[in-house]
Amino acid sequence: MGRKLLLTHIDVPGIQSYSVYKAQGGYRSVDKVLKSMSPDDVVEEVKKSGLRGRGGAGFPTGMKWSFLAKPEGVPRYLVCNADESEPGTFKDRYLMTHIPHALIEGMIVSSYALGAHTSFIYVRGEMMPQIRILEKAIAEAKAAGYLGKNILGSGYDLELYVQPGGGAYICGEETALLESLEGKRGNPRIKPPFPAIAGLYGCPTVVNNVESIAATVPIINDGGEEYAKIGIERSTGTKLISAGGNLAKPGVYEIELGLPVEEFIYSDEYCGGIANGKKLKAVVAGGSSVPILPANLITKTIKGDARLMTYESLADGGFQSGTMMGSGGFIAFDEDQCIVRNTWNFTRFYRHESCGQCSPCREGTGWMEKVLYNIEHGQGTMNDIDLLWDIQRKIEGNTICPLGDAAAWPVAAAIRHFRDEFEWHINHGQEAQSRNYGLAHYADPLEVVTES
């Protein structure tokens, strides 16, 4: 059994409540930091842990905290990004639903480390049950003396608020989130200045993901060096994975980073293999925005090494033969799934969610959706494949925020690895309306590339 840090007590009856959470050792980290650690000590422990942002970017959390400007007489803010709009990702919602106090505890520890006295949890607007759960947990923590004025007699004050968003994917981008939090339309800001210098209300701000903030609790309880012993190389600690698609046992799993992808998919401890005895065709490993890989490339690298659930191993080979950990939205496709239809579906989402600020994204996502619609519905031509490639290339890297990249990468990867399926759709337009291309060669043994 892999070690669990965030979901250890997930099955304890009543763990959603303060009293049960506290009885299981909850809020020990708050006691520890307020009584025996300075804010800088907390930042150093998080640095030692090697914790990387769990929202998708994978940037070292402690380093991000150390960038926060500290001008005299200017408030600082911590904002938790609980928007979680990435298709295929639902682990933050799961954590907030079942162990809300883990996030509240992490918010107190992190706010103390950053010198923030007012902090916010920005939750996707559709998650009303989770918003109510968090508000109840905040009220319980405040009644117990862990929020408000002079927490535990330490002289440290903190007010924590839950803010519903408007249900826009773009608000998962930190500057668009801050715009929305200020009551404006959620358009990303041009950077610099970065939020660490001028964020919420023009003040120094750190924006972290739900899982990243919750992870500070075991880091403080056990020590950063102990946390760093879990995992491999620069991928330390545990990671929550949202496992979905055609898996026998979909759900949220906490894994130790370094677990082989093949074991994650097929072992009974985790996903239990592909549902209904089917074969694996492809996997989107980190949410809809990361490159899709065929079955043979998700279990092994192009060099023939076992692919691991780490930031480095999943990215091995670059976008030519690798992908990204992303937000941990692990979507498996069986042999009956259609890559063209899936790519069109993802593109429809990105076209709908584009804020429209940047021409390449605003226009390009619409073009890609129309071209993919034609291919999927038997009206495509061979030139459309090259047209799609050209459009995505002109979107990537040419927008204010990463939504343009998120829209381009799935299309590029689908063409790169599944071009024959696109060609079959075009050459067999009518037949493609009634059946899918199938598994083809996507699970064939790789021709291993060796370095000369």
CSV table of N, CA, C and O in Angstrom, one decimal, residues 272-373:
chain,number,residue,atom,x,y,z
A,272,GLY,N,-7.4,-0.9,-11.3
A,272,GLY,CA,-7.9,-2.2,-11.6
A,272,GLY,C,-8.0,-2.6,-13.0
A,272,GLY,O,-8.8,-3.5,-13.4
A,273,GLY,N,-7.3,-1.9,-13.9
A,273,GLY,CA,-7.3,-2.2,-15.3
A,273,GLY,C,-8.4,-1.5,-16.1
A,273,GLY,O,-9.1,-0.6,-15.6
A,274,ILE,N,-8.6,-1.8,-17.4
A,274,ILE,CA,-9.6,-1.2,-18.2
A,274,ILE,C,-10.9,-1.9,-18.0
A,274,ILE,O,-11.0,-3.1,-17.9
A,275,ALA,N,-12.0,-1.1,-18.0
A,275,ALA,CA,-13.3,-1.7,-17.7
A,275,ALA,C,-13.8,-2.6,-18.8
A,275,ALA,O,-13.4,-2.5,-20.0
A,276,ASN,N,-14.6,-3.6,-18.4
A,276,ASN,CA,-15.2,-4.6,-19.3
A,276,ASN,C,-14.2,-5.4,-20.1
A,276,ASN,O,-14.6,-5.9,-21.2
A,277,GLY,N,-13.0,-5.6,-19.6
A,277,GLY,CA,-12.0,-6.4,-20.2
A,277,GLY,C,-11.5,-5.9,-21.5
A,277,GLY,O,-10.9,-6.6,-22.3
A,278,LYS,N,-11.7,-4.6,-21.8
A,278,LYS,CA,-11.2,-4.0,-23.1
A,278,LYS,C,-9.7,-3.7,-23.0
A,278,LYS,O,-9.1,-3.8,-21.9
A,279,LYS,N,-9.2,-3.3,-24.1
A,279,LYS,CA,-7.7,-3.0,-24.1
A,279,LYS,C,-7.6,-1.5,-24.1
A,279,LYS,O,-8.4,-0.7,-24.5
A,280,LEU,N,-6.4,-1.0,-23.6
A,280,LEU,CA,-6.1,0.4,-23.5
A,280,LEU,C,-5.7,0.9,-24.8
A,280,LEU,O,-4.8,0.3,-25.5
A,281,LYS,N,-6.3,2.1,-25.2
A,281,LYS,CA,-5.9,2.7,-26.5
A,281,LYS,C,-5.0,3.9,-26.3
A,281,LYS,O,-4.1,4.1,-27.0
A,282,ALA,N,-5.4,4.8,-25.3
A,282,ALA,CA,-4.7,6.0,-25.1
A,282,ALA,C,-5.0,6.6,-23.7
A,282,ALA,O,-6.0,6.2,-23.1
A,283,VAL,N,-4.2,7.5,-23.3
A,283,VAL,CA,-4.4,8.2,-22.0
A,283,VAL,C,-4.1,9.7,-22.1
A,283,VAL,O,-3.1,10.1,-22.7
A,284,VAL,N,-5.0,10.5,-21.5
A,284,VAL,CA,-4.7,11.9,-21.2
A,284,VAL,C,-4.3,11.9,-19.7
A,284,VAL,O,-5.1,11.6,-18.8
A,285,ALA,N,-3.0,12.2,-19.4
A,285,ALA,CA,-2.5,11.9,-18.1
A,285,ALA,C,-2.7,13.0,-17.1
A,285,ALA,O,-2.7,12.7,-15.9
A,286,GLY,N,-2.9,14.2,-17.5
A,286,GLY,CA,-2.9,15.3,-16.6
A,286,GLY,C,-4.1,16.3,-16.7
A,286,GLY,O,-3.9,17.5,-16.4
A,287,GLY,N,-5.2,15.9,-17.3
A,287,GLY,CA,-6.3,16.8,-17.6
A,287,GLY,C,-6.3,17.1,-19.1
A,287,GLY,O,-5.3,16.9,-19.8
A,288,SER,N,-7.4,17.7,-19.6
A,288,SER,CA,-7.6,17.8,-21.0
A,288,SER,C,-6.6,18.6,-21.8
A,288,SER,O,-6.4,18.5,-23.0
A,289,SER,N,-5.8,19.5,-21.1
A,289,SER,CA,-4.9,20.4,-21.8
A,289,SER,C,-3.6,19.7,-22.1
A,289,SER,O,-2.8,20.3,-22.8
A,290,VAL,N,-3.3,18.5,-21.5
A,290,VAL,CA,-1.9,18.0,-21.7
A,290,VAL,C,-2.0,17.0,-23.0
A,290,VAL,O,-3.1,16.5,-23.3
A,291,PRO,N,-0.9,16.8,-23.6
A,291,PRO,CA,-0.9,15.9,-24.8
A,291,PRO,C,-1.4,14.5,-24.5
A,291,PRO,O,-1.0,13.9,-23.5
A,292,ILE,N,-2.2,14.0,-25.4
A,292,ILE,CA,-2.7,12.6,-25.3
A,292,ILE,C,-1.6,11.7,-25.8
A,292,ILE,O,-0.8,12.0,-26.7
A,293,LEU,N,-1.4,10.5,-25.2
A,293,LEU,CA,-0.4,9.5,-25.6
A,293,LEU,C,-1.1,8.2,-25.9
A,293,LEU,O,-2.0,7.8,-25.2
A,294,PRO,N,-0.6,7.5,-27.0
A,294,PRO,CA,-1.1,6.1,-27.2
A,294,PRO,C,-0.7,5.2,-26.1
A,294,PRO,O,0.2,5.5,-25.3
A,295,ALA,N,-1.3,4.0,-26.0
A,295,ALA,CA,-1.1,3.1,-24.9
A,295,ALA,C,0.4,2.7,-24.8
A,295,ALA,O,0.9,2.6,-23.6
A,296,ASN,N,1.1,2.5,-25.9
A,296,ASN,CA,2.5,2.1,-25.8
A,296,ASN,C,3.4,3.2,-25.3
A,296,ASN,O,4.5,2.9,-24.7
A,297,LEU,N,3.1,4.4,-25.4
A,297,LEU,CA,3.9,5.5,-25.0
A,297,LEU,C,3.6,6.0,-23.5
A,297,LEU,O,4.4,6.7,-22.9
A,298,ILE,N,2.4,5.6,-23.0
A,298,ILE,CA,2.1,6.0,-21.7
A,298,ILE,C,2.7,5.0,-20.7
A,298,ILE,O,2.9,5.4,-19.5
A,299,THR,N,2.9,3.8,-21.0
A,299,THR,CA,3.5,2.8,-20.1
A,299,THR,C,5.0,2.8,-20.2
A,299,THR,O,5.7,2.4,-19.2
A,300,LYS,N,5.6,3.2,-21.3
A,300,LYS,CA,7.0,3.2,-21.5
A,300,LYS,C,7.5,4.4,-22.3
A,300,LYS,O,6.7,4.9,-23.1
A,301,THR,N,8.7,4.9,-21.9
A,301,THR,CA,9.2,6.0,-22.7
A,301,THR,C,9.8,5.5,-24.0
A,301,THR,O,9.9,4.3,-24.2
A,302,ILE,N,10.1,6.4,-24.9
A,302,ILE,CA,10.6,6.0,-26.2
A,302,ILE,C,11.9,5.3,-26.1
A,302,ILE,O,12.3,4.5,-27.0
A,303,LYS,N,12.6,5.4,-24.9
A,303,LYS,CA,13.9,4.7,-24.7
A,303,LYS,C,13.6,3.3,-24.1
A,303,LYS,O,14.6,2.5,-23.9
A,304,GLY,N,12.4,3.0,-23.9
A,304,GLY,CA,12.0,1.7,-23.3
A,304,GLY,C,12.0,1.6,-21.8
A,304,GLY,O,11.7,0.5,-21.3
A,305,ASP,N,12.2,2.7,-21.1
A,305,ASP,CA,12.1,2.7,-19.7
A,305,ASP,C,10.6,2.7,-19.2
A,305,ASP,O,9.8,3.3,-19.9
A,306,ALA,N,10.4,2.2,-18.1
A,306,ALA,CA,9.0,2.2,-17.5
A,306,ALA,C,8.6,3.7,-17.2
A,306,ALA,O,9.4,4.4,-16.6
A,307,ARG,N,7.5,4.1,-17.7
A,307,ARG,CA,7.0,5.5,-17.4
A,307,ARG,C,6.5,5.5,-16.0
A,307,ARG,O,5.7,4.7,-15.6
A,308,LEU,N,6.9,6.6,-15.3
A,308,LEU,CA,6.5,6.7,-13.9
A,308,LEU,C,5.6,7.9,-13.7
A,308,LEU,O,5.6,8.8,-14.5
A,309,MET,N,4.8,7.9,-12.6
A,309,MET,CA,3.9,9.0,-12.3
A,309,MET,C,4.8,10.0,-11.6
A,309,MET,O,4.7,10.2,-10.3
A,310,THR,N,5.6,10.7,-12.3
A,310,THR,CA,6.4,11.9,-11.8
A,310,THR,C,6.3,13.0,-12.9
A,310,THR,O,6.1,12.7,-14.1
A,311,TYR,N,6.7,14.2,-12.5
A,311,TYR,CA,6.7,15.3,-13.4
A,311,TYR,C,7.7,15.0,-14.5
A,311,TYR,O,7.5,15.3,-15.7
A,312,GLU,N,8.9,14.5,-14.1
A,312,GLU,CA,10.0,14.3,-15.1
A,312,GLU,C,9.7,13.1,-16.0
A,312,GLU,O,9.9,13.2,-17.2
A,313,SER,N,9.3,12.0,-15.5
A,313,SER,CA,9.1,10.8,-16.3
A,313,SER,C,7.9,11.0,-17.3
A,313,SER,O,8.1,10.6,-18.5
A,314,LEU,N,6.8,11.6,-16.9
A,314,LEU,CA,5.7,11.8,-17.8
A,314,LEU,C,6.2,12.7,-19.0
A,314,LEU,O,5.7,12.6,-20.1
A,315,ALA,N,7.1,13.7,-18.7
A,315,ALA,CA,7.5,14.6,-19.7
A,315,ALA,C,8.7,14.1,-20.5
A,315,ALA,O,9.1,14.8,-21.4
A,316,ASP,N,9.2,12.9,-20.2
A,316,ASP,CA,10.4,12.4,-20.9
A,316,ASP,C,10.0,12.2,-22.4
A,316,ASP,O,9.0,11.6,-22.7
A,317,GLY,N,10.9,12.8,-23.2
A,317,GLY,CA,10.7,12.8,-24.6
A,317,GLY,C,10.1,14.0,-25.2
A,317,GLY,O,9.8,14.2,-26.4
A,318,GLY,N,9.8,15.0,-24.2
A,318,GLY,CA,9.2,16.2,-24.7
A,318,GLY,C,7.8,16.0,-25.3
A,318,GLY,O,7.2,14.9,-25.0
A,319,PHE,N,7.3,16.9,-26.1
A,319,PHE,CA,6.0,16.7,-26.7
A,319,PHE,C,6.0,15.7,-27.8
A,319,PHE,O,5.0,15.3,-28.4
A,320,GLN,N,7.2,15.3,-28.3
A,320,GLN,CA,7.3,14.3,-29.4
A,320,GLN,C,6.8,12.9,-28.9
A,320,GLN,O,6.1,12.2,-29.6
A,321,SER,N,7.2,12.6,-27.7
A,321,SER,CA,6.8,11.2,-27.2
A,321,SER,C,6.4,11.2,-25.7
A,321,SER,O,6.1,10.2,-25.1
A,322,GLY,N,6.3,12.4,-25.1
A,322,GLY,CA,5.9,12.5,-23.7
A,322,GLY,C,4.7,13.4,-23.5
A,322,GLY,O,4.1,13.9,-24.5
A,323,THR,N,4.4,13.7,-22.2
A,323,THR,CA,3.2,14.5,-21.9
A,323,THR,C,3.5,15.3,-20.6
A,323,THR,O,4.7,15.6,-20.4
A,324,MET,N,2.5,15.5,-19.8
A,324,MET,CA,2.7,16.3,-18.6
A,324,MET,C,1.9,15.7,-17.4
A,324,MET,O,0.8,15.1,-17.7
A,325,MET,N,2.4,15.9,-16.2
A,325,MET,CA,1.6,15.5,-15.0
A,325,MET,C,0.4,16.4,-14.9
A,325,MET,O,-0.7,16.0,-14.5
A,326,GLY,N,0.5,17.7,-15.2
A,326,GLY,CA,-0.6,18.7,-15.2
A,326,GLY,C,-1.3,18.7,-13.8
A,326,GLY,O,-0.7,18.6,-12.8
A,327,SER,N,-2.6,18.7,-13.9
A,327,SER,CA,-3.4,18.7,-12.6
A,327,SER,C,-3.7,17.3,-12.1
A,327,SER,O,-4.4,17.2,-11.1
A,328,GLY,N,-3.3,16.3,-12.8
A,328,GLY,CA,-3.5,14.9,-12.3
A,328,GLY,C,-4.9,14.4,-12.8
A,328,GLY,O,-5.4,13.4,-12.2
A,329,GLY,N,-5.4,14.9,-13.9
A,329,GLY,CA,-6.7,14.4,-14.4
A,329,GLY,C,-6.4,13.3,-15.4
A,329,GLY,O,-6.2,13.5,-16.6
A,330,PHE,N,-6.4,12.1,-14.9
A,330,PHE,CA,-5.9,10.9,-15.6
A,330,PHE,C,-7.1,10.3,-16.3
A,330,PHE,O,-8.0,9.6,-15.7
A,331,ILE,N,-7.2,10.4,-17.7
A,331,ILE,CA,-8.4,9.9,-18.4
A,331,ILE,C,-7.9,8.8,-19.3
A,331,ILE,O,-7.0,9.0,-20.2
A,332,ALA,N,-8.5,7.6,-19.1
A,332,ALA,CA,-8.1,6.4,-20.0
A,332,ALA,C,-9.2,6.2,-21.0
A,332,ALA,O,-10.4,6.3,-20.8
A,333,PHE,N,-8.7,5.8,-22.2
A,333,PHE,CA,-9.6,5.5,-23.4
A,333,PHE,C,-9.4,4.1,-23.8
A,333,PHE,O,-8.3,3.6,-24.0
A,334,ASP,N,-10.5,3.3,-23.9
A,334,ASP,CA,-10.4,2.0,-24.3
A,334,ASP,C,-10.4,1.9,-25.9
A,334,ASP,O,-10.5,2.9,-26.6
A,335,GLU,N,-10.3,0.6,-26.4
A,335,GLU,CA,-10.1,0.4,-27.8
A,335,GLU,C,-11.3,0.9,-28.6
A,335,GLU,O,-11.2,1.1,-29.9
A,336,ASP,N,-12.5,1.1,-28.0
A,336,ASP,CA,-13.6,1.5,-28.8
A,336,ASP,C,-13.8,3.0,-28.9
A,336,ASP,O,-14.7,3.5,-29.5
A,337,GLN,N,-12.9,3.8,-28.3
A,337,GLN,CA,-13.0,5.2,-28.2
A,337,GLN,C,-12.5,5.9,-29.5
A,337,GLN,O,-11.5,5.4,-30.1
A,338,CYS,N,-13.1,7.0,-29.9
A,338,CYS,CA,-12.7,7.7,-31.1
A,338,CYS,C,-11.8,9.0,-30.7
A,338,CYS,O,-12.3,9.8,-30.0
A,339,ILE,N,-10.6,9.0,-31.2
A,339,ILE,CA,-9.7,10.1,-30.9
A,339,ILE,C,-10.2,11.4,-31.6
A,339,ILE,O,-10.0,12.5,-31.0
A,340,VAL,N,-10.7,11.3,-32.7
A,340,VAL,CA,-11.1,12.5,-33.5
A,340,VAL,C,-12.3,13.1,-32.7
A,340,VAL,O,-12.3,14.3,-32.5
A,341,ARG,N,-13.3,12.3,-32.3
A,341,ARG,CA,-14.4,12.8,-31.5
A,341,ARG,C,-14.0,13.5,-30.2
A,341,ARG,O,-14.4,14.5,-29.8
A,342,ASN,N,-13.0,12.8,-29.5
A,342,ASN,CA,-12.5,13.3,-28.3
A,342,ASN,C,-11.8,14.7,-28.5
A,342,ASN,O,-12.0,15.6,-27.7
A,343,THR,N,-11.0,14.7,-29.5
A,343,THR,CA,-10.3,16.0,-29.8
A,343,THR,C,-11.3,17.1,-30.1
A,343,THR,O,-11.1,18.3,-29.7
A,344,TRP,N,-12.3,16.8,-30.9
A,344,TRP,CA,-13.3,17.8,-31.2
A,344,TRP,C,-14.0,18.3,-30.0
A,344,TRP,O,-14.3,19.5,-29.8
A,345,ASN,N,-14.3,17.3,-29.1
A,345,ASN,CA,-15.0,17.6,-27.8
A,345,ASN,C,-14.2,18.6,-26.9
A,345,ASN,O,-14.7,19.6,-26.4
A,346,PHE,N,-12.9,18.3,-26.8
A,346,PHE,CA,-12.0,19.1,-26.0
A,346,PHE,C,-11.9,20.5,-26.7
A,346,PHE,O,-11.9,21.6,-26.0
A,347,THR,N,-11.8,20.6,-28.0
A,347,THR,CA,-11.7,21.9,-28.7
A,347,THR,C,-13.0,22.7,-28.6
A,347,THR,O,-12.9,23.9,-28.4
A,348,ARG,N,-14.1,22.1,-28.6
A,348,ARG,CA,-15.4,22.8,-28.3
A,348,ARG,C,-15.3,23.5,-27.0
A,348,ARG,O,-15.8,24.6,-26.8
A,349,PHE,N,-14.8,22.7,-26.0
A,349,PHE,CA,-14.7,23.3,-24.6
A,349,PHE,C,-13.8,24.5,-24.6
A,349,PHE,O,-14.2,25.6,-24.1
A,350,TYR,N,-12.6,24.5,-25.2
A,350,TYR,CA,-11.7,25.6,-25.2
A,350,TYR,C,-12.2,26.8,-26.0
A,350,TYR,O,-12.0,27.9,-25.6
A,351,ARG,N,-12.9,26.5,-27.1
A,351,ARG,CA,-13.5,27.6,-27.8
A,351,ARG,C,-14.6,28.3,-27.0
A,351,ARG,O,-14.6,29.6,-26.9
A,352,HIS,N,-15.4,27.5,-26.3
A,352,HIS,CA,-16.4,28.1,-25.4
A,352,HIS,C,-15.8,28.9,-24.3
A,352,HIS,O,-16.4,30.0,-23.9
A,353,GLU,N,-14.7,28.5,-23.7
A,353,GLU,CA,-14.1,29.1,-22.5
A,353,GLU,C,-13.1,30.2,-22.8
A,353,GLU,O,-12.6,30.8,-21.8
A,354,SER,N,-12.7,30.4,-24.0
A,354,SER,CA,-11.8,31.4,-24.4
A,354,SER,C,-12.4,32.8,-24.0
A,354,SER,O,-13.5,33.1,-24.3
A,355,CYS,N,-11.6,33.6,-23.3
A,355,CYS,CA,-12.1,34.9,-22.9
A,355,CYS,C,-12.2,35.9,-24.0
A,355,CYS,O,-12.9,36.9,-23.9
A,356,GLY,N,-11.5,35.6,-25.1
A,356,GLY,CA,-11.6,36.4,-26.3
A,356,GLY,C,-10.6,37.6,-26.4
A,356,GLY,O,-10.6,38.4,-27.3
A,357,GLN,N,-9.8,37.7,-25.4
A,357,GLN,CA,-8.8,38.8,-25.3
A,357,GLN,C,-7.8,38.8,-26.4
A,357,GLN,O,-7.4,39.8,-27.0
A,358,CYS,N,-7.3,37.6,-26.7
A,358,CYS,CA,-6.2,37.4,-27.7
A,358,CYS,C,-6.8,36.8,-29.0
A,358,CYS,O,-7.4,35.8,-29.0
A,359,SER,N,-6.4,37.4,-30.1
A,359,SER,CA,-6.9,37.0,-31.4
A,359,SER,C,-6.6,35.6,-31.7
A,359,SER,O,-7.4,34.8,-32.2
A,360,PRO,N,-5.3,35.1,-31.5
A,360,PRO,CA,-5.0,33.7,-31.9
A,360,PRO,C,-5.9,32.7,-31.2
A,360,PRO,O,-6.3,31.7,-31.8
A,361,CYS,N,-6.2,32.9,-29.9
A,361,CYS,CA,-7.0,32.0,-29.2
A,361,CYS,C,-8.5,32.2,-29.5
A,361,CYS,O,-9.2,31.2,-29.8
A,362,ARG,N,-9.0,33.4,-29.6
A,362,ARG,CA,-10.4,33.7,-29.9
A,362,ARG,C,-10.8,33.2,-31.3
A,362,ARG,O,-11.8,32.5,-31.4
A,363,GLU,N,-10.0,33.4,-32.3
A,363,GLU,CA,-10.3,33.0,-33.6
A,363,GLU,C,-9.8,31.5,-33.9
A,363,GLU,O,-10.5,30.7,-34.5
A,364,GLY,N,-8.6,31.2,-33.3
A,364,GLY,CA,-8.1,29.9,-33.6
A,364,GLY,C,-8.9,28.7,-33.0
A,364,GLY,O,-9.0,27.7,-33.7
A,365,THR,N,-9.4,28.9,-31.8
A,365,THR,CA,-10.1,27.8,-31.2
A,365,THR,C,-11.4,27.6,-32.0
A,365,THR,O,-11.9,26.4,-32.2
A,366,GLY,N,-12.0,28.6,-32.5
A,366,GLY,CA,-13.2,28.5,-33.3
A,366,GLY,C,-13.0,27.8,-34.6
A,366,GLY,O,-13.7,26.9,-35.1
A,367,TRP,N,-11.8,28.1,-35.3
A,367,TRP,CA,-11.5,27.5,-36.5
A,367,TRP,C,-11.2,26.0,-36.3
A,367,TRP,O,-11.7,25.1,-37.0
A,368,MET,N,-10.5,25.7,-35.2
A,368,MET,CA,-10.2,24.3,-35.0
A,368,MET,C,-11.5,23.5,-34.7
A,368,MET,O,-11.6,22.3,-35.1
A,369,GLU,N,-12.4,24.1,-34.0
A,369,GLU,CA,-13.6,23.4,-33.7
A,369,GLU,C,-14.4,23.1,-35.0
A,369,GLU,O,-14.9,22.0,-35.2
A,370,LYS,N,-14.4,24.1,-35.9
A,370,LYS,CA,-15.2,23.8,-37.2
A,370,LYS,C,-14.5,22.8,-38.0
A,370,LYS,O,-15.2,21.9,-38.6
A,371,VAL,N,-13.2,22.8,-38.1
A,371,VAL,CA,-12.5,21.8,-38.9
A,371,VAL,C,-12.6,20.4,-38.3
A,371,VAL,O,-12.9,19.5,-39.1
A,372,LEU,N,-12.5,20.3,-37.0
A,372,LEU,CA,-12.7,19.0,-36.4
A,372,LEU,C,-14.1,18.5,-36.5
A,372,LEU,O,-14.4,17.3,-36.7
A,373,TYR,N,-15.1,19.4,-36.5
A,373,TYR,CA,-16.5,19.0,-36.7
A,373,TYR,C,-16.6,18.4,-38.1
A,373,TYR,O,-17.3,17.4,-38.2
